[in-house]
Structures are given as C-alpha cells and as structure tokens.
PDB file of C-alpha atoms in Angstrom:
ATOM      1  CA  UNK A   1      99.706 117.740  75.429  1.00 59.00           C
ATOM      2  CA  UNK A   2      99.474 117.458  79.518  1.00 73.00           C
ATOM      3  CA  UNK A   3      98.342 114.306  80.927  1.00 91.00           C
ATOM      4  CA  UNK A   4      96.071 113.220  83.519  1.00 96.00           C
ATOM      5  CA  UNK A   5      97.573 114.564  86.790  1.00 96.00           C
ATOM      6  CA  UNK A   6      96.131 114.112  90.385  1.00 97.00           C
ATOM      7  CA  UNK A   7      96.866 115.583  93.774  1.00 96.00           C
ATOM      8  CA  UNK A   8      98.176 114.920  96.399  1.00 97.00           C
ATOM      9  CA  UNK A   9     100.350 111.930  95.656  1.00 96.00           C
ATOM     10  CA  UNK A  10     100.142 110.548  99.194  1.00 96.00           C
ATOM     11  CA  UNK A  11      97.707 111.436 102.197  1.00 96.00           C
ATOM     12  CA  UNK A  12      97.500 109.720 105.968  1.00 98.00           C
ATOM     13  CA  UNK A  13      94.415 110.190 107.348  1.00 98.00           C
ATOM     14  CA  UNK A  14      92.862 108.842 110.588  1.00 98.00           C
ATOM     15  CA  UNK A  15      89.272 106.925 110.846  1.00 98.00           C
ATOM     16  CA  UNK A  16      85.974 109.152 110.656  1.00 97.00           C
ATOM     17  CA  UNK A  17      87.929 111.871 108.937  1.00 98.00           C
ATOM     18  CA  UNK A  18      87.064 113.453 105.544  1.00 98.00           C
ATOM     19  CA  UNK A  19      89.427 113.768 102.445  1.00 98.00           C
ATOM     20  CA  UNK A  20      89.271 115.264  98.972  1.00 98.00           C
ATOM     21  CA  UNK A  21      91.241 114.238  95.984  1.00 98.00           C
ATOM     22  CA  UNK A  22      91.649 116.174  92.864  1.00 98.00           C
ATOM     23  CA  UNK A  23      92.198 115.088  89.299  1.00 98.00           C
ATOM     24  CA  UNK A  24      93.035 117.458  86.026  1.00 97.00           C
ATOM     25  CA  UNK A  25      91.889 115.667  82.931  1.00 94.00           C
ATOM     26  CA  UNK A  26      93.868 115.459  80.063  1.00 93.00           C
ATOM     27  CA  UNK A  27      93.324 118.322  77.630  1.00 90.00           C
ATOM     28  CA  UNK A  28      90.588 117.884  75.400  1.00 90.00           C
ATOM     29  CA  UNK A  29      88.659 115.216  77.722  1.00 93.00           C
ATOM     30  CA  UNK A  30      85.431 115.924  79.144  1.00 92.00           C
ATOM     31  CA  UNK A  31      84.748 112.730  80.937  1.00 94.00           C
ATOM     32  CA  UNK A  32      86.480 111.788  84.028  1.00 96.00           C
ATOM     33  CA  UNK A  33      86.131 108.283  86.161  1.00 96.00           C
ATOM     34  CA  UNK A  34      87.363 107.225  89.517  1.00 97.00           C
ATOM     35  CA  UNK A  35      88.900 103.864  90.692  1.00 97.00           C
ATOM     36  CA  UNK A  36      89.756 102.505  93.835  1.00 98.00           C
ATOM     37  CA  UNK A  37      92.502 100.113  93.751  1.00 97.00           C
ATOM     38  CA  UNK A  38      93.406  97.682  96.773  1.00 95.00           C
ATOM     39  CA  UNK A  39      96.757  96.399  96.987  1.00 92.00           C
ATOM     40  CA  UNK A  40      97.239  93.367  94.594  1.00 91.00           C
ATOM     41  CA  UNK A  41      93.664  93.799  93.271  1.00 94.00           C
ATOM     42  CA  UNK A  42      92.551  95.472  89.916  1.00 95.00           C
ATOM     43  CA  UNK A  43      91.067  98.909  89.861  1.00 97.00           C
ATOM     44  CA  UNK A  44      87.395  99.148  90.989  1.00 96.00           C
ATOM     45  CA  UNK A  45      84.992 101.588  89.272  1.00 95.00           C
ATOM     46  CA  UNK A  46      83.750 104.294  91.681  1.00 96.00           C
ATOM     47  CA  UNK A  47      81.837 106.549  89.459  1.00 94.00           C
ATOM     48  CA  UNK A  48      82.258 108.671  86.427  1.00 94.00           C
ATOM     49  CA  UNK A  49      81.298 112.069  85.552  1.00 94.00           C
ATOM     50  CA  UNK A  50      80.692 113.533  82.418  1.00 91.00           C
ATOM     51  CA  UNK A  51      80.032 117.065  81.249  1.00 87.00           C
ATOM     52  CA  UNK A  52      79.672 118.146  85.084  1.00 90.00           C
ATOM     53  CA  UNK A  53      76.782 115.397  85.627  1.00 91.00           C
ATOM     54  CA  UNK A  54      77.571 111.610  87.603  1.00 91.00           C
ATOM     55  CA  UNK A  55      76.961 109.403  84.802  1.00 87.00           C
ATOM     56  CA  UNK A  56      76.768 106.341  87.086  1.00 87.00           C
ATOM     57  CA  UNK A  57      78.514 104.807  89.961  1.00 91.00           C
ATOM     58  CA  UNK A  58      79.855 101.477  91.251  1.00 91.00           C
ATOM     59  CA  UNK A  59      78.900  99.712  94.179  1.00 93.00           C
ATOM     60  CA  UNK A  60      80.503 102.139  96.638  1.00 96.00           C
ATOM     61  CA  UNK A  61      78.256 103.565  99.412  1.00 96.00           C
ATOM     62  CA  UNK A  62      77.158 107.762  99.196  1.00 96.00           C
ATOM     63  CA  UNK A  63      79.918 108.522 101.660  1.00 97.00           C
ATOM     64  CA  UNK A  64      82.059 108.315  98.396  1.00 98.00           C
ATOM     65  CA  UNK A  65      80.638 111.514  96.497  1.00 97.00           C
ATOM     66  CA  UNK A  66      82.465 113.650  93.594  1.00 96.00           C
ATOM     67  CA  UNK A  67      82.192 116.689  91.305  1.00 96.00           C
ATOM     68  CA  UNK A  68      83.180 117.781  88.124  1.00 96.00           C
ATOM     69  CA  UNK A  69      84.109 121.329  87.214  1.00 95.00           C
ATOM     70  CA  UNK A  70      83.425 123.236  84.142  1.00 93.00           C
ATOM     71  CA  UNK A  71      87.099 122.727  83.046  1.00 91.00           C
ATOM     72  CA  UNK A  72      86.396 119.041  83.488  1.00 93.00           C
ATOM     73  CA  UNK A  73      88.757 118.706  86.311  1.00 95.00           C
ATOM     74  CA  UNK A  74      87.219 116.718  89.291  1.00 97.00           C
ATOM     75  CA  UNK A  75      87.070 115.889  93.096  1.00 98.00           C
ATOM     76  CA  UNK A  76      86.619 112.882  94.879  1.00 98.00           C
ATOM     77  CA  UNK A  77      85.308 113.126  98.302  1.00 98.00           C
ATOM     78  CA  UNK A  78      85.306 110.589 100.887  1.00 98.00           C
ATOM     79  CA  UNK A  79      83.721 111.232 104.518  1.00 97.00           C
ATOM     80  CA  UNK A  80      83.681 109.151 107.608  1.00 98.00           C
ATOM     81  CA  UNK A  81      87.062 107.154 106.397  1.00 98.00           C
ATOM     82  CA  UNK A  82      87.230 103.711 107.555  1.00 98.00           C
ATOM     83  CA  UNK A  83      90.221 101.562 107.333  1.00 97.00           C
ATOM     84  CA  UNK A  84      89.618  99.607 104.482  1.00 97.00           C
ATOM     85  CA  UNK A  85      89.464 102.975 102.290  1.00 98.00           C
ATOM     86  CA  UNK A  86      93.250 102.568 102.428  1.00 98.00           C
ATOM     87  CA  UNK A  87      93.959 102.113  98.951  1.00 97.00           C
ATOM     88  CA  UNK A  88      95.545 103.962  95.710  1.00 97.00           C
ATOM     89  CA  UNK A  89      92.728 106.179  93.884  1.00 98.00           C
ATOM     90  CA  UNK A  90      92.918 106.624  90.258  1.00 98.00           C
ATOM     91  CA  UNK A  91      91.447 108.845  88.100  1.00 97.00           C
ATOM     92  CA  UNK A  92      90.986 108.425  84.413  1.00 96.00           C
ATOM     93  CA  UNK A  93      89.786 110.905  81.492  1.00 95.00           C
ATOM     94  CA  UNK A  94      88.270 110.277  78.085  1.00 92.00           C
ATOM     95  CA  UNK A  95      86.737 111.887  75.317  1.00 91.00           C
ATOM     96  CA  UNK A  96      83.481 111.007  76.189  1.00 84.00           C
ATOM     97  CA  UNK A  97      82.125 107.949  78.212  1.00 79.00           C
ATOM     98  CA  UNK A  98      83.186 104.948  76.050  1.00 79.00           C
ATOM     99  CA  UNK A  99      86.478 105.872  74.646  1.00 84.00           C
ATOM    100  CA  UNK A 100      89.945 105.094  75.788  1.00 89.00           C
ATOM    101  CA  UNK A 101      90.738 105.997  79.281  1.00 93.00           C
ATOM    102  CA  UNK A 102      93.941 107.317  80.383  1.00 95.00           C
ATOM    103  CA  UNK A 103      94.965 107.364  83.961  1.00 96.00           C
ATOM    104  CA  UNK A 104      96.772 109.348  86.341  1.00 96.00           C
ATOM    105  CA  UNK A 105      99.471 108.437  88.582  1.00 96.00           C
ATOM    106  CA  UNK A 106      97.222 107.962  91.557  1.00 97.00           C
ATOM    107  CA  UNK A 107      96.634 109.358  95.089  1.00 98.00           C
ATOM    108  CA  UNK A 108      97.780 106.485  97.966  1.00 97.00           C
ATOM    109  CA  UNK A 109      95.320 107.047 100.673  1.00 98.00           C
ATOM    110  CA  UNK A 110      96.130 105.670 104.121  1.00 97.00           C
ATOM    111  CA  UNK A 111      93.631 105.353 106.973  1.00 98.00           C
ATOM    112  CA  UNK A 112      95.112 104.958 110.196  1.00 97.00           C
TER     113      UNK A 112
ATOM    114  CA  UNK B   1      82.069  84.978  89.701  1.00 71.00           C
ATOM    115  CA  UNK B   2      83.744  88.170  88.681  1.00 81.00           C
ATOM    116  CA  UNK B   3      83.220  89.800  85.428  1.00 92.00           C
ATOM    117  CA  UNK B   4      86.901  89.759  84.359  1.00 96.00           C
ATOM    118  CA  UNK B   5      89.119  87.095  85.769  1.00 96.00           C
ATOM    119  CA  UNK B   6      92.988  87.081  85.381  1.00 95.00           C
ATOM    120  CA  UNK B   7      95.667  84.978  87.187  1.00 88.00           C
ATOM    121  CA  UNK B   8      97.875  86.953  89.429  1.00 86.00           C
ATOM    122  CA  UNK B   9     100.975  85.066  88.691  1.00 88.00           C
ATOM    123  CA  UNK B  10     103.553  85.711  89.452  1.00 93.00           C
ATOM    124  CA  UNK B  11     105.290  85.142  85.855  1.00 96.00           C
ATOM    125  CA  UNK B  12     108.977  85.056  85.902  1.00 97.00           C
ATOM    126  CA  UNK B  13     110.558  84.860  82.187  1.00 97.00           C
ATOM    127  CA  UNK B  14     114.266  85.338  80.951  1.00 97.00           C
ATOM    128  CA  UNK B  15     114.954  88.367  78.761  1.00 98.00           C
ATOM    129  CA  UNK B  16     113.957  87.260  75.085  1.00 97.00           C
ATOM    130  CA  UNK B  17     111.022  85.352  75.715  1.00 97.00           C
ATOM    131  CA  UNK B  18     107.821  85.380  74.276  1.00 97.00           C
ATOM    132  CA  UNK B  19     105.286  85.956  77.086  1.00 97.00           C
ATOM    133  CA  UNK B  20     101.895  85.156  77.135  1.00 97.00           C
ATOM    134  CA  UNK B  21      99.039  86.920  79.472  1.00 97.00           C
ATOM    135  CA  UNK B  22      95.424  85.798  79.418  1.00 96.00           C
ATOM    136  CA  UNK B  23      92.049  86.549  80.980  1.00 97.00           C
ATOM    137  CA  UNK B  24      88.487  85.399  80.547  1.00 97.00           C
ATOM    138  CA  UNK B  25      85.210  87.280  81.332  1.00 96.00           C
ATOM    139  CA  UNK B  26      81.575  86.145  81.841  1.00 94.00           C
ATOM    140  CA  UNK B  27      79.792  89.232  80.144  1.00 91.00           C
ATOM    141  CA  UNK B  28      78.686  88.722  76.665  1.00 89.00           C
ATOM    142  CA  UNK B  29      77.816  92.192  76.449  1.00 88.00           C
ATOM    143  CA  UNK B  30      81.595  93.186  76.562  1.00 91.00           C
ATOM    144  CA  UNK B  31      82.733  94.632  73.199  1.00 89.00           C
ATOM    145  CA  UNK B  32      86.045  96.556  73.679  1.00 91.00           C
ATOM    146  CA  UNK B  33      88.854  95.331  75.588  1.00 94.00           C
ATOM    147  CA  UNK B  34      92.035  96.728  76.823  1.00 95.00           C
ATOM    148  CA  UNK B  35      95.585  95.808  78.249  1.00 97.00           C
ATOM    149  CA  UNK B  36      97.287  98.295  80.812  1.00 97.00           C
ATOM    150  CA  UNK B  37     100.677  98.038  82.016  1.00 98.00           C
ATOM    151  CA  UNK B  38     101.092  99.349  85.856  1.00 97.00           C
ATOM    152  CA  UNK B  39     104.499 100.048  87.240  1.00 95.00           C
ATOM    153  CA  UNK B  40     104.885  99.742  90.929  1.00 89.00           C
ATOM    154  CA  UNK B  41     103.131 102.233  92.762  1.00 83.00           C
ATOM    155  CA  UNK B  42     102.183 104.262  89.648  1.00 90.00           C
ATOM    156  CA  UNK B  43      99.064 104.520  87.360  1.00 94.00           C
ATOM    157  CA  UNK B  44      98.118 101.966  84.714  1.00 96.00           C
ATOM    158  CA  UNK B  45      99.162 103.030  80.940  1.00 96.00           C
ATOM    159  CA  UNK B  46      97.185 101.797  77.971  1.00 94.00           C
ATOM    160  CA  UNK B  47      98.844  99.452  75.910  1.00 96.00           C
ATOM    161  CA  UNK B  48      96.221  98.063  73.870  1.00 94.00           C
ATOM    162  CA  UNK B  49      92.546  98.859  72.940  1.00 91.00           C
ATOM    163  CA  UNK B  50      90.856  96.514  71.000  1.00 90.00           C
ATOM    164  CA  UNK B  51      87.285  96.071  69.580  1.00 86.00           C
ATOM    165  CA  UNK B  52      85.436  92.642  69.203  1.00 80.00           C
ATOM    166  CA  UNK B  53      87.318  89.773  68.026  1.00 82.00           C
ATOM    167  CA  UNK B  54      90.538  89.205  66.239  1.00 86.00           C
ATOM    168  CA  UNK B  55      94.227  90.340  66.307  1.00 91.00           C
ATOM    169  CA  UNK B  56      95.715  93.693  66.677  1.00 93.00           C
ATOM    170  CA  UNK B  57      99.699  93.972  66.946  1.00 95.00           C
ATOM    171  CA  UNK B  58     101.604  97.124  68.044  1.00 95.00           C
ATOM    172  CA  UNK B  59     105.301  96.686  67.950  1.00 96.00           C
ATOM    173  CA  UNK B  60     106.445  93.901  70.043  1.00 97.00           C
ATOM    174  CA  UNK B  61     102.757  93.712  71.741  1.00 97.00           C
ATOM    175  CA  UNK B  62      99.936  91.520  70.209  1.00 97.00           C
ATOM    176  CA  UNK B  63      96.401  91.558  71.659  1.00 96.00           C
ATOM    177  CA  UNK B  64      93.932  88.768  70.642  1.00 96.00           C
ATOM    178  CA  UNK B  65      90.131  88.214  71.328  1.00 95.00           C
ATOM    179  CA  UNK B  66      88.045  85.311  71.165  1.00 93.00           C
ATOM    180  CA  UNK B  67      84.647  85.995  71.758  1.00 91.00           C
ATOM    181  CA  UNK B  68      83.079  82.656  71.307  1.00 92.00           C
ATOM    182  CA  UNK B  69      85.146  81.428  74.368  1.00 94.00           C
ATOM    183  CA  UNK B  70      85.200  84.842  76.115  1.00 94.00           C
ATOM    184  CA  UNK B  71      89.209  85.064  76.228  1.00 95.00           C
ATOM    185  CA  UNK B  72      91.401  87.596  75.645  1.00 96.00           C
ATOM    186  CA  UNK B  73      95.353  87.411  75.547  1.00 96.00           C
ATOM    187  CA  UNK B  74      98.385  89.731  75.408  1.00 97.00           C
ATOM    188  CA  UNK B  75     101.642  88.544  73.830  1.00 97.00           C
ATOM    189  CA  UNK B  76     104.820  90.178  74.292  1.00 98.00           C
ATOM    190  CA  UNK B  77     107.677  89.098  71.809  1.00 98.00           C
ATOM    191  CA  UNK B  78     111.446  89.584  72.735  1.00 98.00           C
ATOM    192  CA  UNK B  79     110.631  90.699  76.414  1.00 98.00           C
ATOM    193  CA  UNK B  80     112.800  93.194  77.888  1.00 97.00           C
ATOM    194  CA  UNK B  81     113.556  93.886  81.705  1.00 97.00           C
ATOM    195  CA  UNK B  82     111.871  97.057  81.484  1.00 96.00           C
ATOM    196  CA  UNK B  83     108.472  95.173  80.434  1.00 97.00           C
ATOM    197  CA  UNK B  84     108.604  93.793  83.828  1.00 97.00           C
ATOM    198  CA  UNK B  85     105.376  95.291  85.528  1.00 97.00           C
ATOM    199  CA  UNK B  86     101.899  94.297  86.437  1.00 97.00           C
ATOM    200  CA  UNK B  87      99.332  93.729  83.167  1.00 98.00           C
ATOM    201  CA  UNK B  88      95.803  94.485  83.707  1.00 98.00           C
ATOM    202  CA  UNK B  89      93.168  93.163  81.301  1.00 97.00           C
ATOM    203  CA  UNK B  90      89.911  95.486  81.029  1.00 96.00           C
ATOM    204  CA  UNK B  91      86.602  95.093  79.227  1.00 95.00           C
ATOM    205  CA  UNK B  92      83.951  97.675  78.478  1.00 90.00           C
ATOM    206  CA  UNK B  93      80.232  97.058  77.726  1.00 81.00           C
ATOM    207  CA  UNK B  94      79.502 100.309  75.041  1.00 73.00           C
ATOM    208  CA  UNK B  95      75.958  99.119  74.900  1.00 68.00           C
ATOM    209  CA  UNK B  96      75.525 100.149  78.225  1.00 69.00           C
ATOM    210  CA  UNK B  97      74.799 104.181  79.396  1.00 67.00           C
ATOM    211  CA  UNK B  98      78.239 103.799  81.426  1.00 75.00           C
ATOM    212  CA  UNK B  99      81.622 103.738  80.447  1.00 82.00           C
ATOM    213  CA  UNK B 100      82.638 101.412  83.290  1.00 90.00           C
ATOM    214  CA  UNK B 101      85.904  99.595  82.695  1.00 93.00           C
ATOM    215  CA  UNK B 102      85.938  96.085  84.245  1.00 95.00           C
ATOM    216  CA  UNK B 103      89.433  95.081  85.398  1.00 97.00           C
ATOM    217  CA  UNK B 104      91.024  91.880  86.216  1.00 97.00           C
ATOM    218  CA  UNK B 105      93.063  91.503  89.214  1.00 96.00           C
ATOM    219  CA  UNK B 106      96.346  91.841  87.114  1.00 96.00           C
ATOM    220  CA  UNK B 107      99.403  89.581  86.492  1.00 96.00           C
ATOM    221  CA  UNK B 108     102.652  90.530  87.769  1.00 96.00           C
ATOM    222  CA  UNK B 109     105.444  89.668  85.323  1.00 97.00           C
ATOM    223  CA  UNK B 110     109.102  89.681  85.807  1.00 97.00           C
ATOM    224  CA  UNK B 111     111.538  89.651  82.898  1.00 98.00           C
ATOM    225  CA  UNK B 112     115.121  88.701  84.368  1.00 97.00           C
ATOM    226  CA  UNK B 113     118.235  89.583  82.289  1.00 96.00           C
TER     227      UNK B 113
END
C-alpha cells in the first residue's frame, strides 16, 4: 500500500510568483486536507477536499486555492506569493473527512 | 487563546526515562485526539488516535485524555534515542461538517544515550 506522496520536495520562488504543489493520496482514501507549517509551529489547516469538492477552509486568503481530481489526488495553488508563505506545506489523506489523517513528507517552499 | 496549547520545550531526557508530554485545549466540542511524531524536516507520523476520555496503550506509548480538565497526555516508557523528535498533539470536532485538525505547536524531545 502506497502512502501519501507530495511533489516537489523543495521549491524556491520569488515574491509575486505563483506555485502549484501536488499530492497523491493513500490508496482507498477519498479526502485530502492541506496544512501549512511555519518553522517552530504546528500545522495550520488551509482547506479540505472530499470527493472533488472543497469541504471547508481555514483562515487563509483566496489566493490559496486547490483542486481534487477523480483519482483523489490534489493540488494546492498559491498566487501572488509573499515572504510569509515560506513554510512546509503538508498534505494529509483520509477515508472520509473525520477519520485518521495520514500525512505526506511535505513540500518546503521558500519565497525570496 | 489558541484552540490547542502545547509547551514547545525543549525536553531532554536520558535513555530509559519515562517521558510525559502534555496539551490543553479550549473547545469542549473536541471529541477525537491524536498524537503525531515529526522528525526534522519530515511529515508528521500518526502515533495515537483516541476518542473522548480514557487511556489507550500501544507498545511503549500511552495516550490519556481527561475531558473534564481538557487535558491530553502522551507517555513514552523506556525512551530511546530514536524517539528524539517533535511531538504534536491534535484535536478534531466530529460534530462539525469539516474534518479539520487543530494542532498544538509541538514539543521537541531529545533522548540522549
């Protein structure tokens, strides 16, 4: 059974650019949640996708958007990057919105 | 006030010690509680998943929830250097329409040989 995978591993962008991060969910999981983890902090919820629909979002601006595909993989898009967007972006998959969430290794984004 | 509070440490103990990690939470609606272990620059790994109050044991790890005091704990027995990591507590309100995890900021643990 393949776990949650994310790509790319690392990314360096400049302020104002756009970025797309990708996540493949664990086999049998239909829900993907995205979190942002700043250095020294716990993960903060960005949004969740359940069966290709956004199920809800946290306190992040609209320039953070996402998609979920029929195979339940997902993308996180961030427009107009700001320096404070530098963080580890984590994807978690689960069987349904409320069950155990299993995390991928994350994508480390650096904005210069 | 944050939904879940956790002392960031750092905590340093000798090999073989019993480690106690703790969190408090403010939302009475939280029903499910988790502990994740995160090695440096890696994704969190689920260690324990518990419901409501009580204890749950898995090998050297015991998770404890006291809903009356809104206090959650993780105990590690016979700690090993390989346990050195950041431990994150998290809570989930299954009564909402959203399966959102609320995390503490993590406690950094070092177990020295």
